Amino acid sequence: MQILGINAIFHDPAAALVIDGAVVAAAEEERFSRRKHGKRPVPFSAWELPEQSARWCLRVAGIEPQDLDAVAYSYDPSLVQPEQAGLDQGWEDLRTTYARRAPNFLATALPGLDPAIVRFVPHHLAHAASAGLAAPFGDSAVLVADGRGEATSYLAGVYRDGELEVLATQELPHSLGLMYEEVTDHLGFLRSSDEYKVMALASYARDDAQLLPELRKLIRPTGDGRFAVQPIDWDALAKRRQPDEELRPEHAVLAASVQIRLEEVLLELAGWLHDRSGASRLTMAGGVALNCVANTRLLDQGPFDQIWVQPAAGDAGTALGGALHLAQAHGEPVRPMPGADLGRGYSDDELEASLQTARVRYERPPDVATAVADALARDAIVAWFQGRSEFGPRALGHRSLLAHPGHAANLDRLNAVKGREQFRPIAPMVLTERAGELFGRGPVPSPYMLFVHDVAKPWRERIPAVAHVDGTARIQTVDRRTEPLLARMLDRFHERTGLPTVVNTSLNTAGRPMVDSPRDALECFGSTPVDLLALGPFVVRRAEAFQ
């Protein structure tokens, strides 16, 4: 079967294609439209579809809309109970109306598509499938937590032989994700976008989380696999911060208190799920699953032996999960996702044509990995554009900014290049076989940057750029078998510096989607003080490019 998955209802619109149970392609609309998150999660944007990413998915497979057997739309309007939503009051009917009409909207966007083949997949079921069916192992417990779906904010269940048994759900308005969105907004960041900034800020006050006693009264598990989140007077906990206002210690205290309480509640929910499911492995999805600090505590202190998190755990991943769910429901032998590099890729000829169009000076060195390692060893900042782009919010060595981890100043330097807050950490990539030497407490391998690891004390002074204020780092491990070019670059950098790791952060600037096409890469290179662009096998050096 040829099944197209669509996420469109809230934010991060995306499309994914599953053929005969195998993931062929997946991409977020923002990479095509160049609008961060694709759109804002408001009811009157629910009609917007991931048209460009959907058409690209079909082109990859060489099929037309009329060739599809099914389309999975990751939201079921028949499940909506507006009185429970607690948000968008007066507008919820509009979102539901748009969702009901999605089959016809899709048929208009993709001429030739039969609207009768569109199937509504409940939002959290799509999230669950994106984890439980895409994971690299079989049976597992599954935990989904996000802001909201149709009428719930949470699902706990277990996959056995590809079939999901739902063990608990949490009805709205109680929501861990919405609670975290609220504190994100209260701290002056953009809700449904900047929650990771709250997580980073929390590290500055974990030992001073004075607001925990009050939050424990307001956010609590109920003992039956569910939880309750009472209305929170955020102003009573810390004064609201305006977006352009300086961060104060009280803001870090609030962030830390909320972060720790989230971790505590997730630990209790995971304990209940473990007891009820009898599973030794846990898979996770939903926006809350992108909280790598919480994930690490779950693995470190929770009852599960293994935890696998969908790399596109946010709403984009429901496009993939919806398609996998329909494939499984139709008896297809669903296969694990092969990796996160499911987006657009370009041939060497296409890359060279883009360089010629841009009229920049470029060269093709004997080995681009060696050329990049040499530049990094000289403390250059490198834009690295290789292979297919990543599906999800993490740069995993395909659309990355790379730098030397041994110079503490590179943290501020990269944050300045990207135009982002100085309290934000940057991450290291390291060969899987060397990870245990440099980093502790955390799973290895960790290819998707979804856990934090302690930086080993002997290494903290040697790689200060990637050690966060709390002594941790969100690492990406690199497997030689699947990422030979990255591995070779790391080997050459190690030979030159004695350091087996480099800085890896996303190739974009603040407020912009990650670079996806060669044109995007050249625009980013031309507008930022990046020293070298490695575009496939080609190299563009700033000192020579614009002469």
XYZ file of C-alpha atoms in Angstrom:
547
model
C 0.000 0.000 0.000
C 1.015 3.580 -0.700
C -0.026 5.788 2.228
C 0.497 9.514 2.631
C 0.473 10.929 6.166
C -0.600 14.524 6.810
C -0.254 16.691 9.921
C -1.961 20.058 9.611
C -4.323 20.837 12.464
C -2.179 22.698 15.027
C 1.424 23.489 14.133
C 4.459 21.957 12.417
C 2.508 20.811 9.337
C 4.270 17.897 7.699
C 3.869 15.042 5.247
C 5.230 11.507 5.224
C 5.041 8.636 2.768
C 4.937 4.956 3.731
C 5.029 2.320 0.997
C 4.533 -1.380 1.786
C 5.155 -0.654 5.458
C 8.473 1.140 4.892
C 9.133 4.845 5.499
C 10.140 6.430 2.192
C 10.107 10.162 2.951
C 9.049 12.673 5.595
C 9.434 16.444 5.747
C 8.057 19.475 7.518
C 6.359 22.207 5.520
C 8.540 24.888 7.135
C 11.545 23.615 5.179
C 9.742 24.525 1.955
C 7.734 27.611 2.957
C 10.580 29.029 5.145
C 8.025 29.928 7.861
C 9.177 28.722 11.274
C 6.896 25.888 12.445
C 4.924 26.300 9.215
C 2.193 28.320 10.915
C 0.952 29.352 14.335
C -1.301 26.866 16.190
C -4.502 28.935 15.991
C -7.917 27.687 14.789
C -8.091 29.965 11.767
C -4.873 28.449 10.363
C -6.167 24.874 10.573
C -7.075 24.897 6.873
C -3.431 25.324 5.825
C -2.018 22.070 4.494
C 1.564 20.872 3.962
C 1.091 21.086 0.214
C 4.732 21.460 -0.767
C 6.051 18.707 1.476
C 3.228 16.378 0.384
C 3.972 16.953 -3.304
C 7.674 16.399 -2.641
C 7.000 13.083 -0.872
C 5.055 11.869 -3.897
C 7.803 13.007 -6.302
C 10.415 11.059 -4.344
C 8.467 7.868 -4.970
C 7.507 8.810 -8.513
C 3.798 8.493 -7.842
C 0.756 10.690 -8.404
C -2.033 11.532 -5.927
C -4.385 9.138 -7.738
C -1.917 6.303 -7.075
C -2.329 6.555 -3.294
C -4.271 3.859 -1.471
C -4.925 5.975 1.637
C -4.202 9.305 3.277
C -3.878 9.551 7.058
C -4.934 12.879 8.556
C -3.675 13.001 12.155
C -6.758 14.444 13.839
C -10.285 13.092 14.220
C -12.868 15.886 14.446
C -15.547 13.449 15.644
C -13.698 13.174 18.980
C -13.670 16.907 19.734
C -15.472 18.069 22.865
C -15.184 21.875 22.733
C -16.245 22.407 26.332
C -13.101 20.522 27.458
C -10.574 22.409 25.383
C -9.964 25.344 27.708
C -8.253 27.225 24.866
C -9.462 29.094 21.809
C -12.928 29.540 23.273
C -15.329 30.699 20.597
C -13.000 29.426 17.870
C -12.939 25.671 18.423
C -15.854 25.075 16.042
C -13.827 26.693 13.268
C -10.908 24.305 13.771
C -13.298 21.339 13.813
C -15.031 22.531 10.661
C -11.722 22.828 8.821
C -10.708 19.356 9.986
C -13.972 17.819 8.762
C -13.416 19.377 5.356
C -9.771 18.299 5.141
C -10.486 15.523 2.587
C -11.819 18.081 0.108
C -9.044 20.559 0.901
C -6.495 17.793 0.227
C -8.162 16.860 -3.050
C -7.866 20.501 -4.133
C -4.228 20.758 -3.061
C -3.300 17.433 -4.690
C -5.303 17.205 -7.938
C -6.275 13.648 -8.709
C -6.586 12.622 -5.064
C -9.852 10.878 -4.201
C -11.146 12.500 -0.977
C -12.828 9.210 -0.076
C -9.454 7.627 0.736
C -8.682 10.166 3.495
C -8.879 8.612 6.963
C -8.983 10.522 10.242
C -6.461 9.078 12.720
C -6.851 10.292 16.329
C -4.048 12.689 17.180
C -2.541 10.762 20.091
C -2.922 7.453 18.282
C -0.803 8.937 15.479
C 1.753 10.110 18.052
C 1.804 6.645 19.628
C 2.321 4.931 16.276
C 5.174 7.314 15.430
C 6.978 5.897 18.460
C 5.786 2.336 19.005
C 5.723 1.313 15.332
C 8.789 3.284 14.215
C 11.124 2.173 17.023
C 14.009 -0.228 16.260
C 12.522 -2.969 18.442
C 9.212 -4.767 18.800
C 6.856 -4.710 21.778
C 7.024 -1.680 24.053
C 5.061 0.514 26.385
C 4.254 3.877 24.838
C 3.797 7.258 26.493
C 2.448 10.295 24.628
C 2.297 13.730 26.277
C 1.752 17.042 24.530
C -0.374 20.165 24.675
C -3.596 18.696 23.347
C -5.258 16.484 20.814
C -8.975 16.372 20.146
C -10.159 16.041 23.756
C -7.138 14.654 25.582
C -3.536 15.614 26.305
C -1.975 12.252 27.155
C -1.996 8.568 26.258
C -0.344 5.604 27.954
C -0.475 2.171 26.399
C 1.431 -0.867 25.212
C 2.200 -2.240 21.761
C 2.121 -6.035 21.428
C 2.676 -7.540 17.993
C 1.945 -4.156 16.437
C -1.403 -3.726 18.188
C -1.896 -0.881 20.664
C -3.747 -1.391 23.926
C -4.602 1.978 25.451
C -4.258 1.842 29.236
C -4.935 5.465 30.202
C -5.716 8.854 28.701
C -6.040 12.282 30.269
C -8.944 14.533 29.360
C -8.498 18.246 28.811
C -8.112 20.841 30.210
C -5.516 18.967 32.303
C -2.324 19.039 30.251
C 1.394 18.899 31.027
C 2.169 20.333 27.609
C -0.194 23.287 27.931
C 1.179 23.962 31.404
C 4.707 24.114 29.968
C 3.461 26.339 27.138
C 1.955 28.720 29.693
C 5.209 29.120 31.616
C 7.052 29.568 28.302
C 4.758 32.483 27.488
C 4.992 33.868 31.034
C 8.783 33.919 30.772
C 8.618 36.048 27.626
C 9.216 33.328 25.042
C 6.968 32.169 22.191
C 4.587 29.409 23.255
C 4.352 26.300 21.084
C 7.847 27.161 19.883
C 10.354 28.138 22.590
C 9.724 25.550 25.292
C 13.297 24.303 24.905
C 14.484 27.711 26.123
C 12.689 27.142 29.433
C 14.446 23.791 29.742
C 17.826 25.442 29.110
C 17.089 28.283 31.537
C 16.078 25.791 34.243
C 19.648 24.497 34.471
C 20.715 27.781 36.045
C 18.572 27.258 39.171
C 17.984 23.525 39.713
C 19.535 23.818 43.184
C 17.259 26.730 44.023
C 13.840 25.473 42.875
C 11.986 27.253 45.682
C 8.582 27.044 44.008
C 8.405 23.246 43.959
C 6.194 22.900 47.083
C 3.504 25.103 45.550
C 3.725 23.431 42.155
C 3.443 19.982 43.751
C 0.013 21.024 45.032
C -1.100 22.246 41.615
C 0.411 19.588 39.316
C -0.020 16.066 40.622
C -0.517 12.465 39.489
C -3.825 10.935 40.484
C -2.559 7.379 41.012
C -4.480 5.827 38.112
C -2.107 6.627 35.254
C -3.510 10.145 34.957
C -2.795 13.565 36.438
C -4.395 16.866 37.353
C -3.135 20.346 36.518
C -4.963 23.063 38.415
C -5.088 26.684 37.183
C -1.788 28.358 38.082
C -1.374 32.008 38.996
C 2.018 32.486 37.361
C 2.267 36.119 38.479
C 2.105 34.956 42.081
C 5.156 32.773 41.456
C 7.266 35.223 39.432
C 6.639 38.527 37.738
C 5.809 38.169 34.051
C 8.777 38.844 31.781
C 8.363 40.819 28.574
C 10.134 39.430 25.486
C 12.700 42.256 25.434
C 13.230 42.290 29.186
C 16.385 41.013 30.852
C 16.168 37.596 32.474
C 16.353 37.708 36.269
C 17.149 34.992 38.834
C 13.460 34.624 39.701
C 12.773 33.592 36.095
C 15.363 30.831 36.281
C 13.883 29.697 39.609
C 10.433 29.432 38.052
C 11.799 27.551 35.036
C 13.699 25.124 37.261
C 10.710 24.515 39.533
C 8.397 23.750 36.600
C 10.998 21.569 34.902
C 11.608 19.478 38.011
C 7.888 19.081 38.686
C 7.371 17.903 35.109
C 10.088 15.302 35.607
C 8.561 14.113 38.885
C 5.114 13.654 37.365
C 6.506 11.830 34.329
C 8.412 9.498 36.628
C 5.220 8.569 38.474
C 3.310 8.074 35.233
C 6.097 5.898 33.846
C 6.105 3.811 37.023
C 2.363 3.206 36.718
C 2.711 2.355 33.015
C 5.538 -0.072 33.719
C 3.482 -1.888 36.344
C 0.394 -2.109 34.140
C 2.114 -2.999 30.868
C 4.799 -5.365 32.092
C 7.043 -3.980 29.342
C 10.773 -3.442 29.792
C 11.059 -0.894 26.982
C 9.365 2.476 26.605
C 8.759 4.503 23.453
C 7.755 8.166 23.620
C 6.273 10.894 21.424
C 4.424 14.188 21.772
C 5.995 17.588 22.323
C 6.828 16.818 25.955
C 9.042 13.964 24.725
C 11.401 16.557 23.209
C 12.377 17.525 26.769
C 15.716 15.741 26.817
C 16.402 16.548 30.490
C 13.161 14.825 31.517
C 13.913 11.900 29.191
C 17.277 11.374 30.842
C 15.787 11.386 34.323
C 13.160 8.886 33.187
C 15.878 6.564 31.940
C 18.133 7.162 34.938
C 15.549 6.833 37.714
C 12.564 5.193 36.037
C 11.713 1.507 35.744
C 12.327 0.933 32.024
C 15.514 -0.679 30.712
C 15.364 1.153 27.377
C 13.721 4.336 26.171
C 13.384 5.280 22.506
C 12.030 8.714 21.576
C 10.693 9.562 18.127
C 13.150 12.170 16.724
C 10.183 14.111 15.296
C 8.276 13.769 18.559
C 6.298 16.984 18.048
C 3.228 17.276 15.866
C 5.224 16.823 12.649
C 5.763 13.216 13.673
C 2.032 12.508 13.591
C 2.176 12.601 9.789
C 4.531 9.641 9.943
C 2.628 7.961 12.771
C -0.713 8.289 11.018
C 0.657 6.628 7.884
C 2.290 3.832 9.886
C -0.938 3.267 11.824
C -2.971 2.824 8.639
C -0.333 0.511 7.190
C -0.456 -1.651 10.322
C -4.263 -1.590 10.365
C -4.295 -2.905 6.795
C -2.009 -5.797 7.657
C 1.201 -4.340 6.238
C 4.445 -5.574 7.860
C 5.543 -2.203 9.257
C 9.299 -1.661 9.425
C 11.184 0.632 11.843
C 12.145 4.046 10.503
C 15.634 3.851 8.988
C 16.855 7.114 10.546
C 15.946 10.779 10.722
C 17.426 11.684 7.309
C 14.093 11.424 5.501
C 13.961 14.851 3.829
C 15.306 16.381 0.645
C 18.683 15.417 -0.801
C 20.584 16.628 -3.865
C 22.997 15.125 -6.370
C 26.507 16.508 -6.784
C 25.481 17.933 -10.144
C 22.541 19.764 -8.572
C 24.760 21.160 -5.832
C 27.377 22.365 -8.304
C 24.686 23.990 -10.456
C 23.471 25.944 -7.427
C 27.022 27.181 -6.789
C 27.395 28.243 -10.388
C 24.072 30.059 -10.292
C 25.179 31.921 -7.149
C 28.447 32.882 -8.886
C 30.599 32.170 -5.861
C 34.101 30.751 -5.985
C 34.221 27.141 -4.914
C 36.480 24.131 -5.041
C 36.172 20.360 -4.887
C 38.878 19.135 -2.485
C 40.091 15.508 -2.615
C 38.179 14.830 0.623
C 35.623 17.280 2.019
C 35.848 15.636 5.462
C 39.562 16.423 5.672
C 39.058 19.976 4.385
C 36.421 20.597 7.062
C 38.522 19.038 9.815
C 41.435 21.297 8.841
C 39.190 24.376 8.989
C 37.702 23.382 12.342
C 41.149 22.782 13.778
C 41.970 26.389 12.806
C 38.861 27.471 14.770
C 36.702 28.177 11.732
C 32.924 27.939 11.862
C 31.680 25.539 9.195
C 28.253 25.206 7.588
C 27.851 21.492 6.836
C 25.265 20.482 4.192
C 25.297 16.768 3.373
C 22.831 14.092 2.292
C 19.120 14.177 3.020
C 17.786 16.686 5.525
C 16.609 15.665 8.971
C 12.961 15.082 9.903
C 12.349 16.760 13.247
C 13.826 19.722 15.111
C 17.385 18.452 15.635
C 20.371 18.959 13.334
C 22.011 15.541 13.172
C 24.967 16.093 10.882
C 23.122 16.789 7.647
C 22.227 20.475 8.067
C 24.626 21.585 10.812
C 26.893 24.366 11.998
C 30.169 22.894 13.257
C 32.851 24.430 15.457
C 35.841 23.625 17.687
C 34.638 22.477 21.154
C 37.929 23.301 22.863
C 37.445 27.076 22.900
C 34.940 28.330 25.468
C 34.362 31.492 23.431
C 32.737 29.451 20.688
C 29.531 29.195 22.731
C 29.010 32.968 22.639
C 30.400 33.105 19.113
C 27.876 30.617 17.724
C 24.988 32.126 19.648
C 25.936 35.487 18.132
C 26.137 33.972 14.629
C 22.680 32.480 15.073
C 21.262 35.544 16.834
C 19.995 33.670 19.863
C 20.114 34.041 23.662
C 23.500 33.637 25.311
C 22.189 31.238 27.980
C 21.446 28.632 25.307
C 23.850 25.654 25.167
C 25.375 24.103 22.067
C 25.827 20.381 21.582
C 28.604 17.948 20.672
C 28.690 15.107 18.182
C 30.983 12.201 18.968
C 31.739 8.777 17.544
C 29.677 6.122 19.299
C 32.747 4.177 20.391
C 34.253 7.249 22.091
C 31.080 8.525 23.773
C 31.521 6.565 27.005
C 34.972 8.072 27.514
C 33.767 11.674 27.302
C 30.184 11.486 28.534
C 28.415 9.620 31.309
C 24.833 9.136 32.580
C 22.822 8.772 29.463
C 22.177 6.168 26.785
C 24.743 5.200 24.183
C 24.135 5.182 21.306
C 22.154 8.432 21.297
C 21.833 9.364 17.612
C 18.939 11.821 17.894
C 20.025 14.315 20.610
C 17.087 13.453 22.861
C 18.950 12.844 26.127
C 21.519 14.761 28.131
C 24.777 13.264 29.342
C 27.196 14.356 32.040
C 30.467 15.634 30.608
C 33.191 13.555 32.275
C 35.204 15.745 34.665
C 38.561 15.215 32.887
C 36.953 16.537 29.698
C 35.089 19.586 30.996
C 38.145 21.808 30.674
C 39.085 20.300 27.327
C 35.705 20.829 25.622
C 34.232 23.828 27.478
C 32.136 25.056 24.545
C 29.743 22.098 24.811
C 29.519 21.768 28.614
C 26.319 23.453 29.849
C 26.243 25.358 33.136
C 25.154 22.176 34.940
C 27.990 20.084 33.479
C 25.808 18.265 30.948
C 25.676 18.075 27.162
C 23.000 16.918 24.731
C 25.142 14.640 22.619
C 24.701 13.078 19.214
C 26.528 9.799 18.722
C 27.778 9.025 15.210
C 27.751 5.464 13.869
C 30.529 4.742 11.343
C 28.302 2.347 9.420
C 25.474 4.792 8.766
C 27.416 8.086 8.762
C 30.833 7.349 7.208
C 31.489 10.930 6.065
C 30.774 12.388 9.511
C 32.917 9.695 11.091
C 35.823 10.486 8.784
C 35.563 14.191 9.589
C 35.601 13.403 13.330
C 38.618 11.114 12.876
C 40.567 13.792 10.990
C 39.673 16.463 13.565
C 40.832 14.128 16.345
C 44.142 13.577 14.552
C 44.720 17.338 14.401
C 43.510 18.372 17.864
C 43.379 15.331 20.126
C 39.642 15.955 20.570
C 37.237 13.258 19.304
C 34.220 15.564 19.249
C 33.034 18.736 17.514
C 30.298 21.287 18.181
C 27.097 20.557 16.257
C 24.176 22.985 16.179
C 21.426 23.556 13.637
C 22.214 25.355 10.382
C 19.875 28.320 10.714
C 19.519 31.688 12.397
C 17.043 32.675 15.110
C 13.427 32.588 13.996
C 14.226 30.813 10.714
C 13.663 27.157 9.833
C 16.683 24.935 9.454
C 18.434 25.207 6.087
C 17.048 22.599 3.702
C 18.032 23.402 0.100
C 21.331 24.534 -1.467
C 19.818 27.979 -1.973
C 18.947 28.145 1.736
C 22.513 27.164 2.593
C 24.031 29.823 0.350
C 21.703 32.506 1.722
C 22.618 31.577 5.296
C 26.326 31.487 4.437
C 26.120 34.856 2.712
C 24.340 36.571 5.611
C 26.308 35.222 8.587
C 29.997 35.244 9.581
C 30.464 31.563 8.768
C 33.962 30.812 7.524
C 33.396 27.814 5.289
C 30.454 26.113 3.578
C 30.757 22.381 2.865
C 28.033 21.756 0.282
C 28.237 18.073 -0.579
C 31.762 17.484 -1.940
C 32.290 21.198 -2.599
C 33.806 23.860 -0.357
C 33.171 27.604 -0.370
C 35.569 29.732 1.681
C 34.392 33.128 2.887
C 37.771 34.723 2.196
C 37.493 33.755 -1.467
C 33.769 33.437 -2.205
C 32.833 37.056 -2.762
C 35.978 38.481 -4.370
